[in-house]
Short mmCIF file of C-alpha atoms in Angstrom, two decimals:
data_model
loop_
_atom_site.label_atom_id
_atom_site.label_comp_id
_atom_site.label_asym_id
_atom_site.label_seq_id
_atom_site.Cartn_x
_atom_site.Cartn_y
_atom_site.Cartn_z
CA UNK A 1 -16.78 -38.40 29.61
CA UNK A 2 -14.68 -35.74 31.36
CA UNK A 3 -13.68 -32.43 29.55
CA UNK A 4 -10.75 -33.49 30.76
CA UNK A 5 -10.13 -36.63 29.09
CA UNK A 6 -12.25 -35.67 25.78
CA UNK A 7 -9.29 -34.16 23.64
CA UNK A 8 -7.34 -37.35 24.47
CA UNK A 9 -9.94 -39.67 23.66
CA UNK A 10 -10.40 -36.59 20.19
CA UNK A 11 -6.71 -37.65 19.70
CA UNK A 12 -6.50 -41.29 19.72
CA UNK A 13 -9.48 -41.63 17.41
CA UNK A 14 -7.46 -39.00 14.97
CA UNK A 15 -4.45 -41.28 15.35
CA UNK A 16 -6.24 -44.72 14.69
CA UNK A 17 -5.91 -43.83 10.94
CA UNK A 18 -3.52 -41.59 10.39
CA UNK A 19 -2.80 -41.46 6.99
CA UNK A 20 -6.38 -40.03 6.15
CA UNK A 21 -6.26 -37.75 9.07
CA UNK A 22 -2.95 -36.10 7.04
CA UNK A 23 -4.76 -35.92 4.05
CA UNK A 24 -7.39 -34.33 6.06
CA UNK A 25 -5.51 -31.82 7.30
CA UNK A 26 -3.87 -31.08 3.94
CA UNK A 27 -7.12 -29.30 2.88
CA UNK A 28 -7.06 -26.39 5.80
CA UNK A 29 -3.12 -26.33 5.35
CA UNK A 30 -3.18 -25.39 2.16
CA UNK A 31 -6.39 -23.43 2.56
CA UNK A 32 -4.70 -21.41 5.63
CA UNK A 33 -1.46 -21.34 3.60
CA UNK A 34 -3.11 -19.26 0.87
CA UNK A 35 -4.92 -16.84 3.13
CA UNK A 36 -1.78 -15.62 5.33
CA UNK A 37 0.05 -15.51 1.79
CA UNK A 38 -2.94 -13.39 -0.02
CA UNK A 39 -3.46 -11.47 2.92
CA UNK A 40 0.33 -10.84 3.57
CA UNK A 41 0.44 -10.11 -0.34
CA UNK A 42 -2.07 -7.58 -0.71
CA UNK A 43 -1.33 -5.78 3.15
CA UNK A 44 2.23 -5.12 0.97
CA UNK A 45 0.31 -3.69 -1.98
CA UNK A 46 -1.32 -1.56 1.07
CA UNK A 47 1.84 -0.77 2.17
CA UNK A 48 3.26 0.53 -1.26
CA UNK A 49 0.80 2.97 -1.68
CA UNK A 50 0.33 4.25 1.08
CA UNK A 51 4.58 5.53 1.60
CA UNK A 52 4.20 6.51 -1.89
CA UNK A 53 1.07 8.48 -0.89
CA UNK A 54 2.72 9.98 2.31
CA UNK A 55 5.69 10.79 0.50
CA UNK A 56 3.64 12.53 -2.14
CA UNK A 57 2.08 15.17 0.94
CA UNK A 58 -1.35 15.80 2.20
CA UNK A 59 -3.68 18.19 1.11
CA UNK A 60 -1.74 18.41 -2.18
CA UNK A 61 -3.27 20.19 -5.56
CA UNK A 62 -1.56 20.47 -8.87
CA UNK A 63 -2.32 23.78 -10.84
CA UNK A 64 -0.91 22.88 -14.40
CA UNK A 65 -1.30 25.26 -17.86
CA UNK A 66 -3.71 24.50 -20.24
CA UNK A 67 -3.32 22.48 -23.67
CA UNK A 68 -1.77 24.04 -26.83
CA UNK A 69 -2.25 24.05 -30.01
CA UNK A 70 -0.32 24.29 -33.70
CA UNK A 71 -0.97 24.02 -37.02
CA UNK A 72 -4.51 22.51 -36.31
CA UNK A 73 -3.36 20.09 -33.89
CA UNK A 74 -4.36 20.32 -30.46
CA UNK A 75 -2.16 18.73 -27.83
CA UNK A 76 -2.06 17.90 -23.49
CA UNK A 77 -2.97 19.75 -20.51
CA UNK A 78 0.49 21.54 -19.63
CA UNK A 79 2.10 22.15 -23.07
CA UNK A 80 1.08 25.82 -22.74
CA UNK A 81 2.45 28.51 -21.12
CA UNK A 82 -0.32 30.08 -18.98
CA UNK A 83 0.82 30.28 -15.32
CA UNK A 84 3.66 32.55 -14.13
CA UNK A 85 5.46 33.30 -10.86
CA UNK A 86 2.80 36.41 -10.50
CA UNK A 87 0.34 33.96 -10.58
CA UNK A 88 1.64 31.71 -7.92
CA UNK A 89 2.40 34.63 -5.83
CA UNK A 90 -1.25 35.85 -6.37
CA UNK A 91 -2.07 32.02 -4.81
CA UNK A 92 -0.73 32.67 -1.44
CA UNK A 93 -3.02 35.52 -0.37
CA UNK A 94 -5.90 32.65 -0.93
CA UNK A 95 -7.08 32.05 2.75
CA UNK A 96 -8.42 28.02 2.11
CA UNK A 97 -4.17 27.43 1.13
CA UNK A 98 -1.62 27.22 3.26
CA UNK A 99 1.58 27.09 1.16
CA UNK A 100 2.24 27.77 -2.77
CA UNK A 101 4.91 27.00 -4.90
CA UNK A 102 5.83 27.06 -8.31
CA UNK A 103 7.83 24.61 -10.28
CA UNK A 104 10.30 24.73 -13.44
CA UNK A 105 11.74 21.56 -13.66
CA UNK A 106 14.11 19.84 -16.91
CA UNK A 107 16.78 17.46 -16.84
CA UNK A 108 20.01 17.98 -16.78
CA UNK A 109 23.80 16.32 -16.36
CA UNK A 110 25.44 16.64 -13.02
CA UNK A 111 29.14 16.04 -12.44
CA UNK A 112 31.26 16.05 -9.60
CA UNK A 113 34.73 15.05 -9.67
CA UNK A 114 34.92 12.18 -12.22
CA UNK A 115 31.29 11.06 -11.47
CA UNK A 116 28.59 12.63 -14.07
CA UNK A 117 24.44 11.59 -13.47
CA UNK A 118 21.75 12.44 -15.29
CA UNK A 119 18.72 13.44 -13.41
CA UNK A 120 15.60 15.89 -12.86
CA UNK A 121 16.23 19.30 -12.14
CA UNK A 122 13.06 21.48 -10.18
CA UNK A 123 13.51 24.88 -10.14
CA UNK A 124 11.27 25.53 -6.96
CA UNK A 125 11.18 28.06 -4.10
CA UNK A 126 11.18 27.34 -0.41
CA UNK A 127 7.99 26.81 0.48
CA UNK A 128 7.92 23.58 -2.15
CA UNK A 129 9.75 21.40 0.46
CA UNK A 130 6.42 22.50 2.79
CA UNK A 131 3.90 21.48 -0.04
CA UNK A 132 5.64 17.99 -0.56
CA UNK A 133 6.18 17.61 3.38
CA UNK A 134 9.85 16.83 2.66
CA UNK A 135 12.53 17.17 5.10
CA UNK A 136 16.43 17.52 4.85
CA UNK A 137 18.63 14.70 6.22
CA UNK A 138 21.33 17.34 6.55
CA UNK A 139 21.88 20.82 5.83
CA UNK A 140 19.05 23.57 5.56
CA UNK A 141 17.17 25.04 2.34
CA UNK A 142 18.01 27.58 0.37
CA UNK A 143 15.67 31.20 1.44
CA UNK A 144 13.47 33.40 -0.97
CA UNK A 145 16.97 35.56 -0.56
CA UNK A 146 18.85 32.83 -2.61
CA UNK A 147 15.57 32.90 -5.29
CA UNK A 148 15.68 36.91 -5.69
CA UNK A 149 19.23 37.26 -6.63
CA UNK A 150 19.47 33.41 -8.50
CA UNK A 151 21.81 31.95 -6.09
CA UNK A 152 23.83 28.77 -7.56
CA UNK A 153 22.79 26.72 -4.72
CA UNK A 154 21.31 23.06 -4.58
CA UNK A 155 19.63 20.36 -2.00
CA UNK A 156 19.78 16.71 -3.81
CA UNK A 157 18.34 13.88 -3.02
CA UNK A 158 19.46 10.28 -1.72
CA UNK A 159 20.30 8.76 -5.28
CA UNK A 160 21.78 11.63 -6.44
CA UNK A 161 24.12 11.93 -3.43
CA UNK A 162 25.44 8.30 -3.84
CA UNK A 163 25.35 8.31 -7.45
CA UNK A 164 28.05 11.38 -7.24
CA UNK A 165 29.35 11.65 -3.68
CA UNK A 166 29.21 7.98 -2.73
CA UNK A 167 30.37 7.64 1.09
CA UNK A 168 31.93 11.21 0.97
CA UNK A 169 29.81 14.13 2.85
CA UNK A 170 28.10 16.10 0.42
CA UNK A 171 26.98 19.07 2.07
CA UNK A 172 29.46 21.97 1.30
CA UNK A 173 30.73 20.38 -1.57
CA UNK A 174 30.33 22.18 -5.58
CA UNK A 175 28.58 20.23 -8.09
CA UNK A 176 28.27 21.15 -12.07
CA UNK A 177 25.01 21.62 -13.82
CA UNK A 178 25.34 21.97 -16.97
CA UNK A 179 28.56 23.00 -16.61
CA UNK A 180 27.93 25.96 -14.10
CA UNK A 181 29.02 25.37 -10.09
CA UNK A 182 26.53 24.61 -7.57
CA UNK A 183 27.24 24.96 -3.96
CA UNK A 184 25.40 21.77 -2.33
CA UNK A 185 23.57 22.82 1.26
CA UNK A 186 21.17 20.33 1.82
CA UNK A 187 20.72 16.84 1.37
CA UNK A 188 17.06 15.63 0.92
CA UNK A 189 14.97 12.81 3.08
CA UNK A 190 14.56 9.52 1.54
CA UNK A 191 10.86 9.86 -0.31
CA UNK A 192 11.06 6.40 -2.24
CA UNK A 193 8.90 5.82 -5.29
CA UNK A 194 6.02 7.77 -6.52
CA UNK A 195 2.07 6.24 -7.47
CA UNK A 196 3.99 6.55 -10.84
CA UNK A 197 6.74 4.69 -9.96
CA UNK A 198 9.46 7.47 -10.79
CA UNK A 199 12.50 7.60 -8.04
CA UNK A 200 11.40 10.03 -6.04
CA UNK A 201 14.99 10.43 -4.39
CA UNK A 202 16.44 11.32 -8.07
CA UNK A 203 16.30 15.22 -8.06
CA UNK A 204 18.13 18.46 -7.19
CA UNK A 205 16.05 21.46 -6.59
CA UNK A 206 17.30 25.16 -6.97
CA UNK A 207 16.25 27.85 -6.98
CA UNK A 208 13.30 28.65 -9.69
CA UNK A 209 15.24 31.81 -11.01
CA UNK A 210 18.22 30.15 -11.36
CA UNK A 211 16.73 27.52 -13.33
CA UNK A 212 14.97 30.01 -15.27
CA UNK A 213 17.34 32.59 -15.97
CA UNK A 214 20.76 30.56 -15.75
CA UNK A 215 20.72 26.94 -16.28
CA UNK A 216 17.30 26.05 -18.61
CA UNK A 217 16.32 29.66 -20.47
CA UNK A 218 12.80 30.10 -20.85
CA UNK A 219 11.18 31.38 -24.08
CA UNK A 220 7.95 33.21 -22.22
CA UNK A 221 9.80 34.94 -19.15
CA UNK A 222 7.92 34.71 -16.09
CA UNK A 223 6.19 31.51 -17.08
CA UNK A 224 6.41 27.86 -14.65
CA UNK A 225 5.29 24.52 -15.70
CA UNK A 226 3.58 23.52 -12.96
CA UNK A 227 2.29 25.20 -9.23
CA UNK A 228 1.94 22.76 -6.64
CA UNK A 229 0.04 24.01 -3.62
CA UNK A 230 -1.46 22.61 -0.19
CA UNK A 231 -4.80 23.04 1.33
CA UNK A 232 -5.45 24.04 5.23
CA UNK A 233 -6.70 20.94 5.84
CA UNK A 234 -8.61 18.06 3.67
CA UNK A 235 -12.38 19.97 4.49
CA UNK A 236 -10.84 22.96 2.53
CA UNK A 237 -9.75 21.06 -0.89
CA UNK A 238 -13.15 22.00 -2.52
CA UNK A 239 -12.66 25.33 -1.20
CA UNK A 240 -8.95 25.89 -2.42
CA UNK A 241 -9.98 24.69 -5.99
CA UNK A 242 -13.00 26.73 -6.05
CA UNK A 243 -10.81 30.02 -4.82
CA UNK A 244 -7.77 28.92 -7.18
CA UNK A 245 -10.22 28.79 -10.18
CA UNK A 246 -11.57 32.33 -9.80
CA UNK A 247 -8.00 33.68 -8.93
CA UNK A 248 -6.75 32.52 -12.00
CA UNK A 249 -9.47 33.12 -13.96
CA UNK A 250 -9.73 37.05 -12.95
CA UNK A 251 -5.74 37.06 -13.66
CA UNK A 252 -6.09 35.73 -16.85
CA UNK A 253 -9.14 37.87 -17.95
CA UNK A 254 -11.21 35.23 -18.94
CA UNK A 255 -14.31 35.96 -20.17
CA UNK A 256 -17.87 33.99 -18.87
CA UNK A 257 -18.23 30.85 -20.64
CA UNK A 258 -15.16 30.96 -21.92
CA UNK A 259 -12.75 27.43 -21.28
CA UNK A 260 -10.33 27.83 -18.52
CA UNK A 261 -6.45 27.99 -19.50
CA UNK A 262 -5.25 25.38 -16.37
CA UNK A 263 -6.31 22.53 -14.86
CA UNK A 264 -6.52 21.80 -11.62
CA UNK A 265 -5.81 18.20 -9.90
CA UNK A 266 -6.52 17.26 -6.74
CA UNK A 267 -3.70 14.63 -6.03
CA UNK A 268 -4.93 13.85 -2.59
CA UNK A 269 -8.58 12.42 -4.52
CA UNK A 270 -6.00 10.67 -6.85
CA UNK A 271 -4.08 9.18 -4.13
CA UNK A 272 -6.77 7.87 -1.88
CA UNK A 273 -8.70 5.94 -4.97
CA UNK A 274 -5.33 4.37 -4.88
CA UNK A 275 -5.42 3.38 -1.59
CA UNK A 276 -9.19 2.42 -1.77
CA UNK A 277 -7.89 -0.02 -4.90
CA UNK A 278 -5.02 -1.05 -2.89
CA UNK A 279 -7.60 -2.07 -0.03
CA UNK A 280 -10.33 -3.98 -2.21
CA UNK A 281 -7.16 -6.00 -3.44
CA UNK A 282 -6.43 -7.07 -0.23
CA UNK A 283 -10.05 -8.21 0.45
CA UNK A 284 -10.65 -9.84 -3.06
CA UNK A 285 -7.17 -11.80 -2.44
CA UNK A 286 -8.00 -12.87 1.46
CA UNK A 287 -11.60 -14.11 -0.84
CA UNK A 288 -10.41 -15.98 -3.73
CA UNK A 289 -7.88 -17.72 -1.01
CA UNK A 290 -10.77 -18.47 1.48
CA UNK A 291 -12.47 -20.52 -0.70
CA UNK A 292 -9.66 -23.68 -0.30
CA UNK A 293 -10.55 -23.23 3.33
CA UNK A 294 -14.57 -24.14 2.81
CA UNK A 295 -13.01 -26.55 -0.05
CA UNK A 296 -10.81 -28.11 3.06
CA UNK A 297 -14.19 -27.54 5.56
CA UNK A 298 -16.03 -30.22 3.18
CA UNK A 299 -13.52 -32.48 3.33
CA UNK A 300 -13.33 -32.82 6.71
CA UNK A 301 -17.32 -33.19 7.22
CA UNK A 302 -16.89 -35.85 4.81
CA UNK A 303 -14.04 -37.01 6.53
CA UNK A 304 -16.20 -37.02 9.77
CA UNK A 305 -19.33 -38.67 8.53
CA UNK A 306 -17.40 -41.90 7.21
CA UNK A 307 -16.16 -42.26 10.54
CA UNK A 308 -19.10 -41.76 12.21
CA UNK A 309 -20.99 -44.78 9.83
CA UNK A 310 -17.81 -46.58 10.71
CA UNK A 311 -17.43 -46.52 14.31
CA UNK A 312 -20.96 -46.74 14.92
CA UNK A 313 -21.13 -49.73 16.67
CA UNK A 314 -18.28 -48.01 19.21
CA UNK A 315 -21.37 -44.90 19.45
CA UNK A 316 -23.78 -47.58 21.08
CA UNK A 317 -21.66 -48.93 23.32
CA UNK A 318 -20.17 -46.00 24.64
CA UNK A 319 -24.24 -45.30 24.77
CA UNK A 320 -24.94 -48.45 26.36
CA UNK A 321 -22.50 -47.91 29.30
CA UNK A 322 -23.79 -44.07 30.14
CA UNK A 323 -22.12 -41.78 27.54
CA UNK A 324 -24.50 -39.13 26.96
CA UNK A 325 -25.44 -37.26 23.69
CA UNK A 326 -23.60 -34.52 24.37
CA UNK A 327 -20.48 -36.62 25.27
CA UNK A 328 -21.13 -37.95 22.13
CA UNK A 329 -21.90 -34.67 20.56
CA UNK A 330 -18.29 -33.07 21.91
CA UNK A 331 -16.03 -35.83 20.57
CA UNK A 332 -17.05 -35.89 16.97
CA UNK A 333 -16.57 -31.89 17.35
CA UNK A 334 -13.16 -31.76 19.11
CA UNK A 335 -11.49 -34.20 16.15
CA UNK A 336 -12.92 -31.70 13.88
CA UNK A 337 -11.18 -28.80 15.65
CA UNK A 338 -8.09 -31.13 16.23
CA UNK A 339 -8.21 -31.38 12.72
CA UNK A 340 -8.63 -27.51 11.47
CA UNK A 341 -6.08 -26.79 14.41
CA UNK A 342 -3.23 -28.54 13.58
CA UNK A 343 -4.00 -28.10 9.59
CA UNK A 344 -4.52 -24.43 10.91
CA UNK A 345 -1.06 -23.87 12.64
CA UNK A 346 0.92 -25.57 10.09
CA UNK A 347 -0.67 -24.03 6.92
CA UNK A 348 0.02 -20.42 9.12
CA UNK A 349 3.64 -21.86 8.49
CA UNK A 350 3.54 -23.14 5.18
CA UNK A 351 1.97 -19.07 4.34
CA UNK A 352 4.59 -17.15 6.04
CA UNK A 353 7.62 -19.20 4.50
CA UNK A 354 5.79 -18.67 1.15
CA UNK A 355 5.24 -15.21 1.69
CA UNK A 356 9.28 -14.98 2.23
CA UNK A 357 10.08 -17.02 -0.65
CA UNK A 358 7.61 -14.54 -2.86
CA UNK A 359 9.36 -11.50 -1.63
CA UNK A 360 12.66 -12.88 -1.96
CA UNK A 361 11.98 -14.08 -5.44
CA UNK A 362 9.39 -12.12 -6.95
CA UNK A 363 10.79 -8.75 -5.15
CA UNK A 364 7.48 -7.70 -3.90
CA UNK A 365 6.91 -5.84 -1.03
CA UNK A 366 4.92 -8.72 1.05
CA UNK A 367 3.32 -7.43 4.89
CA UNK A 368 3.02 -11.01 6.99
CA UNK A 369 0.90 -9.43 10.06
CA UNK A 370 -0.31 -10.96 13.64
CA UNK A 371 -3.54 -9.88 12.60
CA UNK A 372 -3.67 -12.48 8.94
CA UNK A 373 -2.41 -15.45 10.53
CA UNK A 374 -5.05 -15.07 13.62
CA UNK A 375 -7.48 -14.55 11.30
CA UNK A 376 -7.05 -17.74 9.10
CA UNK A 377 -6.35 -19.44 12.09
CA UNK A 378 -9.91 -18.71 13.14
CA UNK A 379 -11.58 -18.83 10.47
CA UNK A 380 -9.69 -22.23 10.44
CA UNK A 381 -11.55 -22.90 13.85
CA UNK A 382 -15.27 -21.91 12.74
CA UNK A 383 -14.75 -23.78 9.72
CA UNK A 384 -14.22 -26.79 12.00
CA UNK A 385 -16.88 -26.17 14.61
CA UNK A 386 -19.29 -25.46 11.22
CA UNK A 387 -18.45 -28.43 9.31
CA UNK A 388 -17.85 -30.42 11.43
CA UNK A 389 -21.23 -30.21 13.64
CA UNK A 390 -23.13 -32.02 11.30
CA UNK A 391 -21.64 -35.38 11.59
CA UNK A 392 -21.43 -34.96 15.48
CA UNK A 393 -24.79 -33.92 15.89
CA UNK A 394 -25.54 -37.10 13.67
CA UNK A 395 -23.53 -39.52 15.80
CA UNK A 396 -25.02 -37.65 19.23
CA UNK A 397 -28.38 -38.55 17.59
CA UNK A 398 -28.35 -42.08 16.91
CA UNK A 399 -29.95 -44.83 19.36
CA UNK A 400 -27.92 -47.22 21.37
CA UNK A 401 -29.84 -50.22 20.38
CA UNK A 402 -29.87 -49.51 16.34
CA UNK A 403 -26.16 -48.47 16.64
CA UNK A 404 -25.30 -51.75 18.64
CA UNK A 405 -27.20 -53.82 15.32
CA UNK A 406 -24.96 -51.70 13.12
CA UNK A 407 -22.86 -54.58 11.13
#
């Protein structure tokens, strides 16, 4: 037989009984069906995290107060008030960081016009739009200038702009904040959502005297909720929390032994163990959905060794008039790629319309990629060319004169 005419002569067999050759094929289509929708399910997970981990910033630490405590009750890291603006200040002399910035955020009402929103207030200074690695659409950011004097300026972000502005330019226009006037002069990059989930895009920031002195009060003057600082690079995180430790701890005259009044946290750490889950999701779906394909792999040996008992007598003749065993050998293996093939390609069909339908329906972010359908499709293949070597090695090996006795 010519490697020419074998896939023909693969074919014909395949279409001698076609109904069981469909339900054949049914196995590896929905088999490769599940893959390409696992795999495009959990590359989308992948994708989630990591915008919400580059929206977050690199390199990023979070420096917040320690916990409290009242009338015998202890309560959270960050419901005292141990860090102040000194303190951040202090932080940028630190040679492992490369920017610093304090936070003091609250919520607070907005209105413009006859539009009023609700939303998160940060009281920040400049070099916070550096730390979080956020750009302005439009506009430019307010200077340490506009934080000395408390200058009523703001830069919002995407929701809050069409929550109040709508299609209208908002850049040079006067918000309210709790009732005092806010020149706009920035408008924010889309960030998205956060590893938390929280809107990202749902802030103003001003600057941190402003919202300390004029819009929010503060009870222990000089104090911040939160400093939010970047290190040089990703070798010098262990450094920068090292240095920031024994910074703070000098400033706050803490004594050897005794507990620290902060708590550092190294977002970056927290962000890539959310990748790394985000990843072993991906793998454990592309697993639990590669087991229909060895499911659909045994039913196509099976398939192939009932018709090799049946059309044994058609073995010895071919046999008898000079087919060889690896003639043999090659047709009962190219009807078991035919099979996976075909069951392959349309299954890598029936996965990418049901990855649509999921993200339609479900509103998930869902990833189909050239890379998951060519890999079910060849895993498709080798599940062929495995299960389906078996019965052709069985038909290759049987003699011409028992298979011509064959009733």
């Amino acid at each position: 037989m010519s490697w020419h005419a074998a896939p023909a002569e693969a074919w014909q067999a395949l279409g001698a009984n076609r109904l069981r050759t469909a339900l054949t094929m049914l196995g590896m289509i929905i088999g490769v069906g599940a893959v390409v929708l696992m795999l495009s399910v959990g590359e989308g997970a992948r994708s989630t995290v990591n915008q919400a981990i580059n929206a977050m910033g690199s390199e990023l630490l979070l420096v917040v107060p320690g916990a409290s405590s009242a009338s015998g009750l202890r309560f959270s890291a960050g419901t005292a008030s141990t860090l102040t603006l000194s303190d951040a200040q202090a932080m940028t002399q630190l040679a492992s960081l490369s920017a610093v910035a304090p936070v003091f955020p609250n919520s607070a009402q907005l209105v413009y016009g006859s539009n009023n929103w609700n939303t998160t207030v940060y009281g920040a200074t400049p070099d916070y739009l550096t730390v979080r690695s956020w750009n302005l659409e439009s506009g430019q950011p307010f200077t340490a200038g506009d934080v000395r004097r408390g200058a009523r300026v703001a830069l919002i972000g995407q929701q809050v702009a069409s929550n109040l502005f709508g299609s209208q330019d908002p850049l040079g226009q006067t918000l309210r904040v709790k009732n005092l006037p806010f020149l706009v002069v920035g408008v924010l990059e889309r960030k998205g959502q956060s590893l938390d989930g929280r809107d990202q895009d749902d802030a103003i920031i001003v600057p941190i005297t402003t919202a300390q002195t004029k819009l929010f009060g503060n009870t222990f003057p000089g104090t911040v909720r939160f400093i939010t600082a970047q290190a040089r690079s990703s070798a010098h995180m262990a450094d920068a929390e090292a240095d920031i430790t024994q910074l703070l701890r000098a400033r706050h005259r803490l004594s050897e032994g005794e507990d620290n009044d902060f708590t550092i946290r190294n977002l970056t750490a927290i962000a890539e163990t959310a990748a790394l889950s985000a990843r072993a999701l991906a793998v454990m779906l592309g697993a639990i959905a590669s087991v229909s394909l060895l499911v659909g792999g045994i039913g196509i040996m099976n398939i192939m060794l009932v018709s090799v008992t049946e059309r044994t007598r058609e073995i010895g003749i071919r046999m008898a008039i000079g087919a060889r065993r690896r003639d043999i050998l090659l047709q009962f293996l190219l009807e078991a790629l035919l099979l996976c093939g075909l069951g392959g390609l349309a299954g890598a069909a029936v996965g990418v319309g049901g990855a649509w339908l999921v993200s339609e329906l479900a509103e998930m972010t869902v990833v189909v990629t050239g890379r998951s359908i060519a890999l079910s499709f060849l895993f498709a293949a080798g599940i062929g060319v495995f299960f389906g070597f078996y019965p052709a090695r069985k038909a290759a090996l049987l003699k011409p004169v028992e298979a011509l006795r064959h009733e």
